């Protein structure tokens, strides 16, 4: 690639390279490890977590700086360099690119992070991006980390972004089994793949437990469950983005078995990792479907509850209307004699009924007739 696209942060990386020592072409390989999270300083002058050289599967030297590692590697043939970095600076990546002839596009990806899981071959170097995950019990959340691997004939470089994964356990495991480590960088790569996939197991268990709790909350009528379903659905989608591409990565590695003469034992190792990946992706896909079903059930239950509340309000309104009808009916009935009594209580001298001998019985009968008539009318209309 003679020119770099505009806007690239490492646009001039190739021009910055020193002449690198020529390394024979070899199949792509593995990954590196590092200190535990507790050992990482918050603000470190160097991002190097661990740098060691290995011969025949055994460590021959450990270095604190990249310069010391490069110097020792140049003077020691048939040596495997395993370098672990945590959020390195651009200068450190440029130094690694110059020493190991790393492609600038891969170096840029490792510097910027936020990459999807993938596998790319750049000449004799294999570049792999993995998304690790860990389940945090206290906040009940899934924490995702990003891991970039540069794998060549005699080197493995890991660039870690985030808390996961802790590769120190992978390094210890490989150093305790030198017969596996001496198989080369491919063995380190497959061991790291296995560690990342095994790290999904507690995450799957944690998400399953959250789903079980959500099901209980849904049928218990917890009003906060909708938010929890939404948040967990986002984590499951992120989990899918981390696990699904692994199938393609492993298929690409499998396709290179014959071309790169991969050891038969490592082939079996990789197939075992592929089985675990398949199992994990199936579980994660099941989680997403389960959450969709739970969300549908929750929406149905919420609608039913709302309908019940509306029905109760309607019934209360109906009963209130019935009471208002009764009150209005009796008010109308009582208003009739009040009106008659009020008229004949005005005591005007010109009112002819005041001197009429049948005036009083007539007024009483009029009141009774009006009251009885209104009562019959309201009764027929079920107001009383």
Short mmCIF file of C-alpha atoms in Angstrom, two decimals:
data_model
loop_
_atom_site.label_atom_id
_atom_site.label_comp_id
_atom_site.label_asym_id
_atom_site.label_seq_id
_atom_site.Cartn_x
_atom_site.Cartn_y
_atom_site.Cartn_z
CA UNK A 1 0.00 0.00 0.00
CA UNK A 2 1.85 3.09 -1.20
CA UNK A 3 -0.42 5.74 0.28
CA UNK A 4 -2.65 5.90 3.31
CA UNK A 5 -6.22 7.27 3.27
CA UNK A 6 -6.49 10.88 4.53
CA UNK A 7 -7.41 11.34 8.15
CA UNK A 8 -5.54 8.27 9.41
CA UNK A 9 -3.89 8.84 12.79
CA UNK A 10 -0.93 6.66 11.84
CA UNK A 11 -0.81 7.88 8.29
CA UNK A 12 2.99 8.19 8.25
CA UNK A 13 3.77 5.00 10.10
CA UNK A 14 5.62 3.29 7.28
CA UNK A 15 7.79 6.30 6.76
CA UNK A 16 8.74 6.25 10.45
CA UNK A 17 9.98 2.68 10.39
CA UNK A 18 13.61 1.79 10.85
CA UNK A 19 14.92 -1.03 8.70
CA UNK A 20 13.54 -4.16 10.34
CA UNK A 21 15.44 -7.41 10.45
CA UNK A 22 14.08 -9.89 7.96
CA UNK A 23 12.14 -12.76 9.43
CA UNK A 24 11.27 -15.88 7.49
CA UNK A 25 7.62 -16.29 6.51
CA UNK A 26 5.71 -18.46 8.95
CA UNK A 27 2.11 -19.30 9.76
CA UNK A 28 0.24 -16.78 11.90
CA UNK A 29 0.08 -17.47 15.61
CA UNK A 30 -0.94 -16.61 19.14
CA UNK A 31 -1.36 -13.98 21.79
CA UNK A 32 0.25 -12.52 24.86
CA UNK A 33 -0.54 -12.12 28.49
CA UNK A 34 -0.01 -9.56 31.20
CA UNK A 35 -0.14 -8.67 34.85
CA UNK A 36 -3.29 -8.95 36.81
CA UNK A 37 -5.55 -5.93 36.99
CA UNK A 38 -4.47 -5.24 40.56
CA UNK A 39 -0.89 -4.83 39.35
CA UNK A 40 -1.73 -2.19 36.73
CA UNK A 41 -1.00 1.42 37.75
CA UNK A 42 -3.72 3.95 37.06
CA UNK A 43 -1.29 6.19 35.20
CA UNK A 44 1.79 4.29 34.04
CA UNK A 45 4.79 5.66 32.16
CA UNK A 46 4.93 2.46 30.12
CA UNK A 47 2.10 0.24 28.99
CA UNK A 48 4.27 -2.89 29.00
CA UNK A 49 2.67 -5.41 31.33
CA UNK A 50 5.04 -8.25 30.55
CA UNK A 51 7.75 -8.97 27.99
CA UNK A 52 9.56 -12.30 27.94
CA UNK A 53 11.54 -14.51 25.59
CA UNK A 54 11.06 -18.27 25.35
CA UNK A 55 13.11 -21.11 23.90
CA UNK A 56 11.75 -24.63 23.60
CA UNK A 57 8.75 -23.62 25.67
CA UNK A 58 10.75 -22.22 28.61
CA UNK A 59 11.34 -18.64 29.62
CA UNK A 60 14.91 -17.49 29.13
CA UNK A 61 14.57 -13.79 29.99
CA UNK A 62 12.13 -11.15 31.18
CA UNK A 63 12.33 -7.47 30.30
CA UNK A 64 10.74 -4.26 31.54
CA UNK A 65 11.13 -2.25 28.33
CA UNK A 66 10.57 -2.88 24.65
CA UNK A 67 14.11 -1.78 23.79
CA UNK A 68 15.64 -4.45 26.03
CA UNK A 69 13.32 -7.06 24.55
CA UNK A 70 14.27 -6.11 20.98
CA UNK A 71 17.98 -6.18 21.77
CA UNK A 72 17.81 -9.61 23.39
CA UNK A 73 15.62 -10.99 20.62
CA UNK A 74 18.07 -9.93 17.90
CA UNK A 75 20.91 -11.76 19.64
CA UNK A 76 18.94 -14.95 20.35
CA UNK A 77 17.86 -17.01 17.33
CA UNK A 78 14.96 -19.48 17.56
CA UNK A 79 13.40 -17.42 20.35
CA UNK A 80 9.75 -16.57 20.85
CA UNK A 81 8.97 -13.05 22.08
CA UNK A 82 5.73 -12.71 24.04
CA UNK A 83 4.89 -9.07 24.77
CA UNK A 84 1.80 -7.88 26.61
CA UNK A 85 0.65 -4.25 26.50
CA UNK A 86 -2.23 -2.36 28.11
CA UNK A 87 -3.49 0.69 26.22
CA UNK A 88 -0.12 1.50 24.63
CA UNK A 89 0.88 4.90 23.30
CA UNK A 90 1.38 5.58 19.61
CA UNK A 91 5.18 5.76 20.12
CA UNK A 92 5.23 2.27 21.61
CA UNK A 93 3.15 0.87 18.76
CA UNK A 94 5.37 2.60 16.20
CA UNK A 95 8.38 0.99 17.88
CA UNK A 96 6.74 -2.45 17.68
CA UNK A 97 5.69 -1.87 14.07
CA UNK A 98 9.26 -0.96 13.16
CA UNK A 99 10.77 -3.98 14.88
CA UNK A 100 8.25 -6.61 13.73
CA UNK A 101 7.15 -5.04 10.43
CA UNK A 102 3.52 -4.67 11.46
CA UNK A 103 1.03 -3.31 8.97
CA UNK A 104 0.01 0.32 9.68
CA UNK A 105 -3.72 -0.44 9.35
CA UNK A 106 -3.48 -3.14 12.01
CA UNK A 107 -1.41 -0.84 14.23
CA UNK A 108 -3.99 1.92 13.85
CA UNK A 109 -6.79 -0.49 14.85
CA UNK A 110 -4.82 -1.54 17.91
CA UNK A 111 -4.28 2.08 18.91
CA UNK A 112 -7.83 3.31 18.43
CA UNK A 113 -9.65 0.21 19.72
CA UNK A 114 -13.46 -0.07 19.40
CA UNK A 115 -13.05 -2.69 16.70
CA UNK A 116 -15.32 -5.60 15.88
CA UNK A 117 -13.91 -9.12 16.38
CA UNK A 118 -12.06 -10.08 13.24
CA UNK A 119 -9.05 -11.85 11.75
CA UNK A 120 -6.78 -10.24 9.15
CA UNK A 121 -3.60 -11.52 7.49
CA UNK A 122 -0.93 -8.99 6.62
CA UNK A 123 1.86 -10.88 4.91
CA UNK A 124 3.52 -13.10 7.51
CA UNK A 125 1.59 -11.56 10.39
CA UNK A 126 -1.83 -12.48 11.69
CA UNK A 127 -3.91 -9.73 13.31
CA UNK A 128 -6.79 -10.84 15.54
CA UNK A 129 -9.32 -8.74 17.44
CA UNK A 130 -11.30 -10.36 20.27
CA UNK A 131 -13.97 -9.03 22.63
CA UNK A 132 -13.63 -10.45 26.12
CA UNK A 133 -16.36 -10.22 28.74
CA UNK A 134 -16.74 -10.59 32.48
CA UNK A 135 -19.80 -10.51 34.73
CA UNK A 136 -19.79 -7.97 37.58
CA UNK A 137 -21.89 -9.31 40.45
CA UNK A 138 -22.53 -6.13 42.44
CA UNK A 139 -23.99 -3.96 39.65
CA UNK A 140 -25.23 -7.08 37.80
CA UNK A 141 -23.63 -5.88 34.58
CA UNK A 142 -21.47 -7.33 31.81
CA UNK A 143 -18.12 -5.58 31.35
CA UNK A 144 -16.56 -5.89 27.89
CA UNK A 145 -12.89 -5.56 27.07
CA UNK A 146 -11.02 -5.55 23.79
CA UNK A 147 -7.94 -7.59 22.91
CA UNK A 148 -5.73 -7.17 19.83
CA UNK A 149 -3.17 -9.82 18.85
CA UNK A 150 -0.24 -9.61 16.46
CA UNK A 151 1.08 -13.09 15.72
CA UNK A 152 4.17 -13.83 13.65
CA UNK A 153 6.78 -16.55 13.30
CA UNK A 154 8.71 -15.66 16.42
CA UNK A 155 6.55 -13.14 18.28
CA UNK A 156 3.19 -12.71 19.93
CA UNK A 157 2.02 -9.20 20.88
CA UNK A 158 -1.16 -8.55 22.80
CA UNK A 159 -2.71 -5.10 23.15
CA UNK A 160 -5.41 -4.93 25.78
CA UNK A 161 -8.11 -2.27 26.14
CA UNK A 162 -10.31 -2.56 29.23
CA UNK A 163 -10.23 -4.74 32.32
CA UNK A 164 -10.93 -8.03 30.56
CA UNK A 165 -9.30 -10.35 29.92
CA UNK A 166 -6.57 -10.95 32.49
CA UNK A 167 -3.99 -12.84 30.43
CA UNK A 168 -1.57 -13.50 33.30
CA UNK A 169 -3.38 -16.79 33.95
CA UNK A 170 -2.86 -17.81 30.31
CA UNK A 171 0.85 -17.06 30.56
CA UNK A 172 1.20 -19.08 33.78
CA UNK A 173 -0.67 -21.98 32.22
CA UNK A 174 1.56 -21.97 29.14
CA UNK A 175 4.75 -21.70 31.20
CA UNK A 176 3.60 -24.64 33.32
CA UNK A 177 3.15 -26.74 30.16
CA UNK A 178 6.32 -26.07 28.11
CA UNK A 179 5.51 -28.97 25.78
CA UNK A 180 2.51 -26.92 24.61
CA UNK A 181 4.29 -23.57 24.54
CA UNK A 182 7.16 -24.93 22.42
CA UNK A 183 4.68 -25.61 19.62
CA UNK A 184 5.01 -21.94 18.81
CA UNK A 185 2.93 -18.80 18.56
CA UNK A 186 -0.07 -20.77 17.30
CA UNK A 187 -0.30 -22.52 20.64
CA UNK A 188 -0.35 -19.17 22.44
CA UNK A 189 -3.06 -17.89 20.11
CA UNK A 190 -5.27 -20.90 20.69
CA UNK A 191 -4.70 -20.75 24.45
CA UNK A 192 -5.82 -17.14 24.51
CA UNK A 193 -8.84 -17.94 22.34
CA UNK A 194 -9.72 -20.69 24.81
CA UNK A 195 -9.30 -18.31 27.77
CA UNK A 196 -11.51 -15.66 26.18
CA UNK A 197 -14.22 -18.20 25.34
CA UNK A 198 -14.01 -19.79 28.81
CA UNK A 199 -14.45 -16.29 30.23
CA UNK A 200 -17.89 -16.23 28.62
CA UNK A 201 -19.11 -19.09 30.84
CA UNK A 202 -19.67 -17.02 34.03
CA UNK A 203 -21.17 -14.26 31.89
CA UNK A 204 -23.69 -16.72 30.43
CA UNK A 205 -24.52 -17.95 33.93
CA UNK A 206 -24.92 -14.39 35.22
CA UNK A 207 -27.19 -13.35 32.36
CA UNK A 208 -29.27 -16.52 32.81
CA UNK A 209 -29.70 -15.68 36.49
CA UNK A 210 -30.76 -12.13 35.60
CA UNK A 211 -33.34 -13.47 33.15
CA UNK A 212 -34.75 -15.81 35.82
CA UNK A 213 -35.04 -12.89 38.24
CA UNK A 214 -36.71 -10.75 35.59
CA UNK A 215 -39.31 -13.44 34.93
CA UNK A 216 -40.17 -13.45 38.63
CA UNK A 217 -40.40 -9.65 38.68
CA UNK A 218 -42.61 -9.59 35.57
CA UNK A 219 -45.24 -11.87 37.11
CA UNK A 220 -44.82 -10.11 40.45
CA UNK A 221 -45.88 -6.81 38.90
CA UNK A 222 -42.66 -4.90 39.65
CA UNK A 223 -43.01 -1.53 37.83
CA UNK A 224 -39.20 -1.23 37.37
CA UNK A 225 -38.86 -4.48 35.43
CA UNK A 226 -39.31 -2.86 32.00
CA UNK A 227 -36.14 -0.79 32.46
CA UNK A 228 -34.21 -3.85 33.60
CA UNK A 229 -35.37 -5.83 30.55
CA UNK A 230 -34.21 -3.02 28.27
CA UNK A 231 -30.79 -2.72 29.91
CA UNK A 232 -30.20 -6.48 29.87
CA UNK A 233 -31.31 -6.66 26.22
CA UNK A 234 -28.63 -4.11 25.33
CA UNK A 235 -26.00 -6.19 27.11
CA UNK A 236 -27.13 -9.34 25.31
CA UNK A 237 -26.91 -7.56 21.95
CA UNK A 238 -23.36 -6.45 22.85
CA UNK A 239 -22.61 -10.02 23.90
CA UNK A 240 -23.81 -11.25 20.51
CA UNK A 241 -21.52 -8.81 18.75
CA UNK A 242 -18.62 -10.21 20.75
CA UNK A 243 -19.36 -13.90 20.20
CA UNK A 244 -20.89 -14.27 16.73
CA UNK A 245 -17.79 -13.20 14.72
CA UNK A 246 -15.73 -15.85 16.54
CA UNK A 247 -17.26 -18.54 14.34
CA UNK A 248 -15.85 -16.83 11.25
CA UNK A 249 -12.47 -16.31 12.94
CA UNK A 250 -12.19 -19.98 13.84
CA UNK A 251 -13.30 -21.03 10.36
CA UNK A 252 -10.54 -18.88 8.87
CA UNK A 253 -7.97 -20.46 11.19
CA UNK A 254 -9.26 -23.92 10.36
CA UNK A 255 -8.98 -23.19 6.64
CA UNK A 256 -5.27 -22.46 7.12
CA UNK A 257 -4.45 -25.80 8.79
CA UNK A 258 -2.96 -27.41 5.70
CA UNK A 259 -1.44 -24.28 4.21
CA UNK A 260 0.48 -23.41 7.36
CA UNK A 261 1.13 -27.00 8.46
CA UNK A 262 -0.53 -26.56 11.85
CA UNK A 263 0.31 -29.23 14.41
CA UNK A 264 -2.34 -31.97 14.71
CA UNK A 265 -2.64 -31.47 18.47
CA UNK A 266 -3.29 -27.76 17.97
CA UNK A 267 -5.94 -28.60 15.41
CA UNK A 268 -7.80 -30.64 18.00
CA UNK A 269 -7.34 -27.80 20.48
CA UNK A 270 -8.87 -25.32 18.07
CA UNK A 271 -11.81 -27.60 17.28
CA UNK A 272 -12.54 -27.81 21.01
CA UNK A 273 -12.56 -24.02 21.22
CA UNK A 274 -14.91 -23.92 18.21
CA UNK A 275 -17.34 -26.25 20.02
CA UNK A 276 -17.36 -23.97 23.04
CA UNK A 277 -17.94 -20.93 20.84
CA UNK A 278 -20.88 -22.63 19.13
CA UNK A 279 -22.42 -23.52 22.48
CA UNK A 280 -21.97 -19.94 23.75
CA UNK A 281 -23.45 -18.30 20.65
CA UNK A 282 -26.48 -20.61 20.82
CA UNK A 283 -27.04 -19.68 24.47
CA UNK A 284 -26.69 -15.95 23.73
CA UNK A 285 -29.12 -16.18 20.82
CA UNK A 286 -31.52 -17.95 23.17
CA UNK A 287 -31.15 -15.14 25.70
CA UNK A 288 -32.15 -12.54 23.15
CA UNK A 289 -35.23 -14.51 22.13
CA UNK A 290 -36.15 -15.10 25.78
CA UNK A 291 -35.89 -11.38 26.55
CA UNK A 292 -38.08 -10.56 23.56
CA UNK A 293 -40.68 -13.04 24.80
CA UNK A 294 -40.46 -11.65 28.34
CA UNK A 295 -40.86 -8.12 27.01
CA UNK A 296 -43.98 -9.20 25.10
CA UNK A 297 -45.43 -10.91 28.17
CA UNK A 298 -44.63 -7.87 30.30
CA UNK A 299 -46.35 -5.57 27.81
CA UNK A 300 -49.39 -7.86 27.83
CA UNK A 301 -49.51 -7.89 31.62
CA UNK A 302 -49.12 -4.11 31.77
CA UNK A 303 -51.98 -3.71 29.27
CA UNK A 304 -54.13 -6.07 31.29
CA UNK A 305 -53.39 -4.13 34.45
CA UNK A 306 -54.17 -0.86 32.73
CA UNK A 307 -57.43 -2.31 31.37
CA UNK A 308 -58.36 -3.53 34.84
CA UNK A 309 -57.66 -0.09 36.27
CA UNK A 310 -59.70 1.57 33.52
CA UNK A 311 -62.53 -0.90 34.14
CA UNK A 312 -62.44 -0.14 37.85
CA UNK A 313 -62.51 3.59 37.12
CA UNK A 314 -65.43 3.11 34.73
CA UNK A 315 -67.32 1.06 37.31
CA UNK A 316 -66.64 3.68 39.96
CA UNK A 317 -67.84 6.38 37.58
CA UNK A 318 -70.99 4.39 36.79
CA UNK A 319 -71.77 3.93 40.48
CA UNK A 320 -71.17 7.61 41.06
CA UNK A 321 -73.57 8.47 38.23
CA UNK A 322 -76.20 6.20 39.75
CA UNK A 323 -75.90 7.97 43.06
CA UNK A 324 -76.09 11.34 41.34
CA UNK A 325 -79.28 10.20 39.59
CA UNK A 326 -80.88 9.22 42.90
CA UNK A 327 -79.88 12.47 44.55
CA UNK A 328 -81.13 14.49 41.57
CA UNK A 329 -84.44 12.57 41.52
CA UNK A 330 -85.15 13.16 45.19
CA UNK A 331 -84.11 16.77 44.84
CA UNK A 332 -86.64 17.22 42.02
CA UNK A 333 -89.37 15.48 44.02
CA UNK A 334 -88.74 17.66 47.05
CA UNK A 335 -88.55 20.77 44.91
CA UNK A 336 -92.19 20.47 43.76
CA UNK A 337 -93.90 20.96 47.19
CA UNK A 338 -91.31 23.57 48.07
CA UNK A 339 -92.26 25.54 44.93
CA UNK A 340 -95.99 25.34 45.67
CA UNK A 341 -95.49 26.26 49.31
CA UNK A 342 -93.25 29.15 48.36
CA UNK A 343 -95.81 30.59 45.92
CA UNK A 344 -98.69 30.46 48.40
CA UNK A 345 -96.47 31.75 51.14
CA UNK A 346 -96.06 35.14 49.47
CA UNK A 347 -99.25 36.51 51.22
CA UNK A 348 -100.27 38.94 48.50
CA UNK A 349 -103.85 40.32 49.08
CA UNK A 350 -104.75 40.04 45.44
CA UNK A 351 -104.12 36.25 45.32
CA UNK A 352 -107.67 34.76 44.90
CA UNK A 353 -106.71 31.38 46.38
CA UNK A 354 -105.92 32.94 49.77
CA UNK A 355 -109.65 33.43 50.55
CA UNK A 356 -110.78 30.22 48.83
CA UNK A 357 -112.18 27.68 51.25
CA UNK A 358 -110.65 24.73 49.36
CA UNK A 359 -107.32 26.50 48.78
CA UNK A 360 -105.39 24.63 51.44
CA UNK A 361 -106.63 21.10 50.50
CA UNK A 362 -106.00 21.97 46.86
CA UNK A 363 -102.39 23.02 47.56
CA UNK A 364 -101.75 19.83 49.52
CA UNK A 365 -103.24 17.66 46.79
CA UNK A 366 -101.24 19.52 44.14
CA UNK A 367 -98.02 18.87 46.04
CA UNK A 368 -98.87 15.18 46.45
CA UNK A 369 -99.83 14.73 42.78
CA UNK A 370 -96.61 16.37 41.54
CA UNK A 371 -94.40 14.36 43.94
CA UNK A 372 -96.06 11.05 43.08
CA UNK A 373 -95.86 11.78 39.35
CA UNK A 374 -92.14 12.58 39.52
CA UNK A 375 -91.49 9.49 41.65
CA UNK A 376 -93.26 7.25 39.10
CA UNK A 377 -91.33 8.82 36.20
CA UNK A 378 -87.92 8.44 37.87
CA UNK A 379 -88.72 4.91 39.00
CA UNK A 380 -89.56 3.82 35.48
CA UNK A 381 -86.26 5.21 34.26
CA UNK A 382 -84.37 3.35 37.03
CA UNK A 383 -83.19 6.55 38.63
CA UNK A 384 -84.67 5.44 41.95
#
